[in-house]
Short mmCIF file of N, CA and C in Angstrom, two decimals:
data_model
loop_
_atom_site.label_atom_id
_atom_site.label_comp_id
_atom_site.label_asym_id
_atom_site.label_seq_id
_atom_site.Cartn_x
_atom_site.Cartn_y
_atom_site.Cartn_z
N UNK A 27 0.76 -1.43 0.04
CA UNK A 27 0.01 -0.03 0.11
C UNK A 27 0.62 1.11 0.16
N UNK A 28 0.41 2.12 -0.80
CA UNK A 28 1.35 3.41 -0.74
C UNK A 28 0.98 4.45 0.46
N UNK A 29 1.75 5.47 0.75
CA UNK A 29 1.87 6.11 2.03
C UNK A 29 0.24 6.96 2.11
N UNK A 30 -0.23 7.64 0.95
CA UNK A 30 -1.48 7.86 1.28
C UNK A 30 -2.78 6.87 1.14
N UNK A 31 -2.65 5.50 0.89
CA UNK A 31 -3.68 4.88 0.91
C UNK A 31 -3.72 4.62 2.29
N UNK A 32 -2.42 4.11 2.98
CA UNK A 32 -2.37 4.01 4.69
C UNK A 32 -2.85 4.78 5.33
N UNK A 33 -2.71 6.50 4.96
CA UNK A 33 -2.91 7.21 5.69
C UNK A 33 -4.50 7.59 5.57
N UNK A 34 -5.20 7.23 4.49
CA UNK A 34 -6.67 7.42 4.36
C UNK A 34 -7.27 6.55 5.08
N UNK A 35 -7.03 5.32 4.96
CA UNK A 35 -7.35 3.88 5.40
C UNK A 35 -7.26 4.34 7.48
N UNK A 36 -6.42 4.70 7.58
CA UNK A 36 -6.00 4.63 8.87
C UNK A 36 -6.20 6.18 9.60
N UNK A 37 -6.90 7.05 9.23
CA UNK A 37 -7.34 8.27 9.38
C UNK A 37 -6.49 9.31 9.96
N UNK A 38 -4.99 9.16 9.43
CA UNK A 38 -4.01 9.77 9.66
C UNK A 38 -3.60 10.75 8.48
N UNK A 39 -2.53 11.54 8.86
CA UNK A 39 -1.96 12.03 7.84
C UNK A 39 -0.66 11.77 7.23
N UNK A 40 -0.24 11.84 6.44
CA UNK A 40 0.80 11.22 5.57
C UNK A 40 2.27 11.80 6.17
N UNK A 41 2.11 12.93 6.99
CA UNK A 41 3.20 13.46 7.52
C UNK A 41 3.36 12.51 8.96
N UNK A 42 2.31 12.25 9.77
CA UNK A 42 2.27 11.33 10.77
C UNK A 42 2.99 10.36 10.58
N UNK A 43 2.60 9.55 9.24
CA UNK A 43 3.21 8.29 8.91
C UNK A 43 4.69 8.11 8.85
N UNK A 44 5.23 9.47 8.14
CA UNK A 44 6.59 9.68 8.05
C UNK A 44 7.16 9.68 9.47
N UNK A 45 6.86 10.41 10.38
CA UNK A 45 7.22 10.39 11.80
C UNK A 45 6.70 9.18 12.57
N UNK A 46 6.12 8.27 12.56
CA UNK A 46 5.82 6.88 12.89
C UNK A 46 7.21 6.03 12.31
N UNK A 47 7.62 6.16 11.22
CA UNK A 47 8.45 5.54 10.58
C UNK A 47 9.50 5.96 11.10
N UNK A 48 10.16 7.32 11.17
CA UNK A 48 11.51 7.75 11.92
C UNK A 48 11.25 7.46 12.96
N UNK A 49 10.22 7.39 14.01
CA UNK A 49 10.33 6.91 15.44
C UNK A 49 10.32 5.07 15.50
N UNK A 50 10.49 4.33 14.45
CA UNK A 50 10.45 3.02 14.51
C UNK A 50 9.15 2.39 14.89
N UNK A 51 8.35 2.62 14.89
CA UNK A 51 6.77 2.49 14.96
C UNK A 51 6.23 1.61 13.88
N UNK A 52 6.81 1.91 12.63
CA UNK A 52 6.26 1.34 11.37
C UNK A 52 7.20 1.21 10.17
N UNK A 53 7.59 0.59 9.83
CA UNK A 53 8.61 0.44 8.66
C UNK A 53 8.01 0.36 7.03
N UNK A 54 8.68 0.50 6.05
CA UNK A 54 8.34 0.19 4.82
C UNK A 54 9.32 -0.19 3.84
N UNK A 55 9.04 -0.05 2.85
CA UNK A 55 9.95 -0.49 1.82
C UNK A 55 9.43 0.52 0.52
N UNK A 56 10.81 0.29 -0.26
CA UNK A 56 10.63 1.77 -1.18
C UNK A 56 10.31 0.83 -2.72
N UNK A 57 9.29 1.69 -3.41
CA UNK A 57 9.34 1.02 -4.89
C UNK A 57 10.38 1.61 -5.46
N UNK A 58 10.27 1.15 -6.97
CA UNK A 58 11.28 1.56 -7.98
C UNK A 58 11.61 3.08 -7.66
N UNK A 59 10.25 3.82 -7.84
CA UNK A 59 10.33 5.40 -8.04
C UNK A 59 10.67 5.82 -6.75
N UNK A 60 10.77 5.11 -5.56
CA UNK A 60 11.08 5.78 -4.52
C UNK A 60 10.20 6.03 -3.49
N UNK A 61 8.89 5.60 -3.92
CA UNK A 61 7.75 5.65 -2.84
C UNK A 61 7.91 4.85 -1.81
N UNK A 62 7.48 5.38 -0.44
CA UNK A 62 6.90 4.40 0.39
C UNK A 62 6.02 3.38 0.32
N UNK A 63 6.08 2.25 0.21
CA UNK A 63 5.24 1.05 -0.06
C UNK A 63 5.13 0.31 1.68
N UNK A 64 3.89 -0.11 2.26
CA UNK A 64 3.57 -0.66 3.62
C UNK A 64 2.86 -1.80 3.53
N UNK A 65 2.81 -2.70 4.12
CA UNK A 65 1.96 -3.92 3.96
C UNK A 65 0.59 -3.49 4.51
N UNK A 66 -0.06 -4.68 4.19
CA UNK A 66 -1.83 -4.14 4.61
C UNK A 66 -1.68 -4.30 5.91
N UNK A 67 -1.14 -5.00 6.66
CA UNK A 67 -1.27 -4.84 8.28
C UNK A 67 -0.99 -3.28 8.82
N UNK A 68 -0.42 -2.46 8.26
CA UNK A 68 0.30 -1.16 8.69
C UNK A 68 -0.58 -0.26 9.04
N UNK A 69 -2.04 -0.80 8.26
CA UNK A 69 -3.26 0.39 8.77
C UNK A 69 -3.66 -0.09 10.25
N UNK A 70 -3.66 -1.17 10.69
CA UNK A 70 -3.99 -1.79 11.86
C UNK A 70 -3.09 -1.40 12.68
N UNK A 71 -1.69 -1.25 12.47
CA UNK A 71 -0.77 -0.97 13.54
C UNK A 71 -0.79 0.44 13.70
N UNK A 72 -0.98 1.41 12.40
CA UNK A 72 -1.21 2.79 12.96
C UNK A 72 -2.41 3.10 13.82
N UNK A 73 -3.45 2.19 13.62
CA UNK A 73 -4.88 2.79 14.43
C UNK A 73 -4.24 2.40 16.13
N UNK A 74 -3.55 1.36 16.35
CA UNK A 74 -3.02 0.82 17.45
C UNK A 74 -2.10 1.89 18.08
N UNK A 75 -1.51 2.35 17.18
CA UNK A 75 -0.47 3.40 17.70
C UNK A 75 -1.09 4.83 18.00
N UNK A 76 -2.25 5.04 17.43
CA UNK A 76 -3.12 6.24 17.65
C UNK A 76 -3.45 5.99 18.92
N UNK A 77 -4.08 4.88 19.21
CA UNK A 77 -4.81 4.65 20.24
C UNK A 77 -3.88 4.74 21.59
N UNK A 78 -2.76 4.18 21.28
CA UNK A 78 -1.61 4.32 22.32
C UNK A 78 -1.39 5.70 22.87
N UNK A 79 -1.24 6.40 21.73
CA UNK A 79 -0.85 8.03 21.91
C UNK A 79 -2.30 8.72 22.51
N UNK A 80 -3.16 8.53 22.01
CA UNK A 80 -4.58 8.64 22.62
C UNK A 80 -4.45 8.70 24.30
N UNK A 81 -4.17 7.31 24.67
CA UNK A 81 -4.03 7.23 26.14
C UNK A 81 -2.64 7.97 26.84
N UNK A 82 -1.85 8.66 26.10
CA UNK A 82 -1.02 9.17 26.41
C UNK A 82 0.52 8.78 26.82
N UNK A 83 0.99 7.84 26.19
CA UNK A 83 2.06 7.18 25.94
C UNK A 83 2.77 7.90 24.97
N UNK A 84 4.04 7.91 25.20
CA UNK A 84 5.14 8.65 24.61
C UNK A 84 5.58 7.43 23.13
N UNK A 85 6.27 8.03 22.37
CA UNK A 85 6.54 7.28 21.31
C UNK A 85 7.61 6.40 21.84
N UNK A 86 8.54 6.57 22.86
CA UNK A 86 9.37 6.00 23.17
C UNK A 86 8.67 4.68 23.64
N UNK A 87 8.04 4.58 24.38
CA UNK A 87 6.91 3.79 25.12
C UNK A 87 6.02 2.88 24.09
N UNK A 88 5.68 3.47 23.26
CA UNK A 88 4.81 2.57 22.38
C UNK A 88 5.79 1.73 21.23
N UNK A 89 7.00 2.21 21.34
CA UNK A 89 7.92 1.40 20.63
C UNK A 89 8.23 0.23 21.68
N UNK A 90 8.26 0.30 22.64
CA UNK A 90 8.55 -0.70 23.47
C UNK A 90 7.48 -1.84 23.62
N UNK A 91 6.21 -1.27 23.42
CA UNK A 91 4.97 -1.78 23.69
C UNK A 91 4.85 -2.75 22.23
N UNK A 92 5.07 -2.27 21.16
CA UNK A 92 4.68 -2.92 19.87
C UNK A 92 5.19 -4.26 19.73
N UNK A 93 6.17 -4.39 19.82
CA UNK A 93 6.36 -5.74 19.57
C UNK A 93 5.83 -7.09 20.66
N UNK A 94 5.72 -6.62 21.70
CA UNK A 94 4.71 -7.71 22.40
C UNK A 94 3.19 -7.55 21.82
N UNK A 95 2.71 -6.52 21.52
CA UNK A 95 1.39 -6.56 21.07
C UNK A 95 1.14 -7.86 19.92
N UNK A 96 2.41 -7.49 19.16
CA UNK A 96 2.17 -8.18 17.93
C UNK A 96 2.83 -9.72 18.18
N UNK A 97 3.74 -10.12 18.95
CA UNK A 97 4.11 -11.59 19.05
C UNK A 97 3.11 -11.96 20.18
N UNK A 98 2.81 -11.31 21.18
CA UNK A 98 2.29 -11.98 22.20
C UNK A 98 3.43 -12.20 23.42
N UNK A 99 4.65 -12.29 23.20
CA UNK A 99 5.63 -12.51 24.16
C UNK A 99 6.09 -11.07 24.75
N UNK A 100 6.12 -11.19 26.07
CA UNK A 100 6.88 -10.29 26.82
C UNK A 100 7.41 -10.82 28.05
N UNK A 101 8.43 -10.08 28.70
CA UNK A 101 9.23 -10.54 29.83
C UNK A 101 8.34 -9.85 31.16
N UNK A 102 8.72 -10.63 32.38
CA UNK A 102 8.14 -10.03 33.20
C UNK A 102 8.22 -8.16 33.77
N UNK A 103 9.21 -7.76 33.22
CA UNK A 103 9.55 -6.35 33.27
C UNK A 103 8.46 -5.87 32.67
N UNK A 104 8.24 -5.97 31.43
CA UNK A 104 7.20 -5.63 30.58
C UNK A 104 5.97 -5.91 30.88
N UNK A 105 4.98 -6.98 31.42
CA UNK A 105 4.42 -6.84 32.14
C UNK A 105 4.10 -5.91 33.28
N UNK A 106 5.03 -5.77 33.95
CA UNK A 106 4.97 -5.00 35.26
C UNK A 106 4.77 -3.42 34.62
N UNK A 107 5.36 -3.00 33.36
CA UNK A 107 5.50 -1.77 32.97
C UNK A 107 3.95 -1.52 32.30
N UNK A 108 3.01 -2.70 31.46
CA UNK A 108 2.31 -2.46 31.14
C UNK A 108 1.07 -2.35 32.49
N UNK A 109 1.34 -3.10 33.01
CA UNK A 109 0.36 -2.76 34.17
C UNK A 109 0.51 -1.67 34.68
N UNK A 110 1.83 -0.67 34.92
CA UNK A 110 1.96 0.61 35.52
C UNK A 110 1.09 1.69 34.40
N UNK A 111 1.10 1.40 33.22
CA UNK A 111 0.53 1.92 32.39
C UNK A 111 -0.85 1.94 32.50
N UNK A 112 -1.31 0.96 32.77
CA UNK A 112 -2.59 0.28 32.63
C UNK A 112 -3.62 1.09 34.13
N UNK A 113 -2.43 1.29 35.34
CA UNK A 113 -3.17 1.77 36.26
C UNK A 113 -3.10 3.56 35.99
N UNK A 114 -2.40 3.88 35.32
CA UNK A 114 -2.16 5.42 35.06
C UNK A 114 -3.28 5.68 34.10
N UNK A 115 -3.67 4.97 33.05
CA UNK A 115 -4.85 5.09 32.29
C UNK A 115 -6.08 5.03 32.95
N UNK A 116 -6.22 4.03 33.97
CA UNK A 116 -7.43 4.23 34.86
C UNK A 116 -7.53 5.27 35.59
N UNK A 117 -6.56 5.63 36.21
CA UNK A 117 -6.37 6.94 36.89
C UNK A 117 -7.09 7.90 35.94
N UNK A 118 -6.56 8.17 35.13
CA UNK A 118 -6.89 9.33 34.18
C UNK A 118 -8.26 9.31 33.97
N UNK A 119 -8.96 7.95 33.52
CA UNK A 119 -10.51 7.76 33.24
C UNK A 119 -10.95 8.39 34.32
N UNK A 120 -10.73 7.87 35.75
CA UNK A 120 -11.48 8.21 36.95
C UNK A 120 -11.89 9.70 36.66
N UNK A 121 -10.42 10.43 36.52
CA UNK A 121 -10.23 12.03 36.56
C UNK A 121 -11.43 12.55 35.20
N UNK A 122 -11.61 11.84 34.17
CA UNK A 122 -12.14 12.21 33.21
C UNK A 122 -13.63 12.36 33.49
N UNK A 123 -13.93 11.06 34.20
CA UNK A 123 -15.25 10.80 34.76
C UNK A 123 -15.67 11.88 35.60
N UNK A 124 -15.00 12.57 36.51
CA UNK A 124 -15.27 13.44 37.76
C UNK A 124 -15.30 14.75 36.87
N UNK A 125 -14.94 14.90 35.75
CA UNK A 125 -15.06 16.34 35.01
C UNK A 125 -16.23 16.06 34.17
N UNK A 126 -16.48 15.28 33.85
CA UNK A 126 -17.84 14.83 33.02
C UNK A 126 -19.02 15.25 33.82
N UNK A 127 -19.01 14.51 35.33
CA UNK A 127 -19.95 14.80 35.88
C UNK A 127 -20.25 16.18 36.49
N UNK A 128 -19.14 16.87 36.67
CA UNK A 128 -18.91 18.24 36.99
C UNK A 128 -20.00 18.90 35.83
N UNK A 129 -19.63 18.85 34.41
CA UNK A 129 -20.24 19.29 33.39
C UNK A 129 -21.37 18.77 33.01
N UNK A 130 -21.79 17.78 33.52
CA UNK A 130 -23.07 17.11 33.69
C UNK A 130 -24.06 18.46 34.75
N UNK A 131 -23.30 18.46 35.70
CA UNK A 131 -23.98 19.06 36.72
C UNK A 131 -24.29 20.75 36.10
N UNK A 132 -23.36 21.34 35.66
CA UNK A 132 -23.30 22.59 35.08
C UNK A 132 -24.61 22.70 33.77
N UNK A 133 -24.67 21.56 33.00
CA UNK A 133 -25.54 21.78 32.09
C UNK A 133 -26.80 21.58 32.56
N UNK A 134 -26.97 20.91 33.44
CA UNK A 134 -28.41 20.52 33.97
C UNK A 134 -28.85 21.98 34.70
N UNK A 135 -27.65 22.51 35.41
CA UNK A 135 -28.28 24.08 35.94
C UNK A 135 -28.63 24.76 34.62
N UNK A 136 -27.76 24.57 33.84
CA UNK A 136 -28.76 25.56 32.58
C UNK A 136 -29.79 25.35 31.89
N UNK A 137 -30.39 24.24 32.48
CA UNK A 137 -31.73 23.70 31.81
C UNK A 137 -32.79 24.45 32.67
N UNK A 138 -32.34 24.74 33.71
CA UNK A 138 -33.54 25.18 34.71
C UNK A 138 -33.25 26.95 35.06
N UNK A 139 -34.11 27.70 34.27
CA UNK A 139 -33.86 29.06 34.69
C UNK A 139 -33.81 29.74 35.84
N UNK A 140 -32.90 30.34 36.61
CA UNK A 140 -32.88 30.77 37.60
C UNK A 140 -32.48 29.65 38.51
N UNK A 141 -32.10 28.52 38.12
CA UNK A 141 -31.26 27.84 39.17
C UNK A 141 -30.02 28.15 39.40
N UNK A 142 -29.70 27.90 40.75
CA UNK A 142 -28.07 28.19 41.32
C UNK A 142 -27.14 27.25 40.53
N UNK A 143 -26.38 28.07 40.05
CA UNK A 143 -24.96 27.35 39.71
C UNK A 143 -23.87 26.39 40.89
N UNK A 144 -23.63 25.37 40.40
CA UNK A 144 -23.08 24.59 41.47
C UNK A 144 -22.26 25.61 42.23
N UNK A 145 -21.30 26.23 41.61
CA UNK A 145 -20.41 26.91 42.52
C UNK A 145 -21.32 28.25 43.58
N UNK A 146 -22.42 28.43 43.08
CA UNK A 146 -23.19 29.07 43.97
C UNK A 146 -23.93 28.33 45.19
N UNK A 147 -23.91 27.31 44.99
CA UNK A 147 -24.57 26.50 46.28
C UNK A 147 -23.23 26.03 47.39
N UNK A 148 -22.11 26.01 46.67
CA UNK A 148 -21.38 25.98 47.55
C UNK A 148 -20.74 27.12 48.51
N UNK A 149 -20.93 28.34 47.77
CA UNK A 149 -20.73 29.65 48.40
C UNK A 149 -22.05 30.28 49.87
N UNK A 150 -23.16 29.33 49.31
CA UNK A 150 -24.33 29.92 50.59
C UNK A 150 -24.29 28.75 51.60
N UNK A 151 -23.09 27.91 51.52
CA UNK A 151 -23.23 27.01 52.87
C UNK A 151 -21.97 27.45 53.73
#
């Protein structure tokens, strides 16, 4: 697959693909004309990379995790690191849920004209 095809299928820019390649997260071969060519599994790999970035992992950490995600082979140290990252993500998810709950409270107050805002309720006590 050419770089534009992978980018379109994975929902990323060609610049992102070049960056991932520079970071060692994906690989390509070159056509006779010098164009990057990727295997069909590159799309799924890029989607996985995007998910890991969205979870807050660095490119260095992703580079460490990708081989075990594809081979299923992990060392005890890697299992500990994966568990640590999972715990960090769980904590972040709890923080996001609390933020969403606060936004829901504010939105509920906007539906009731004249209702006290959540900060107003705290100030009156």
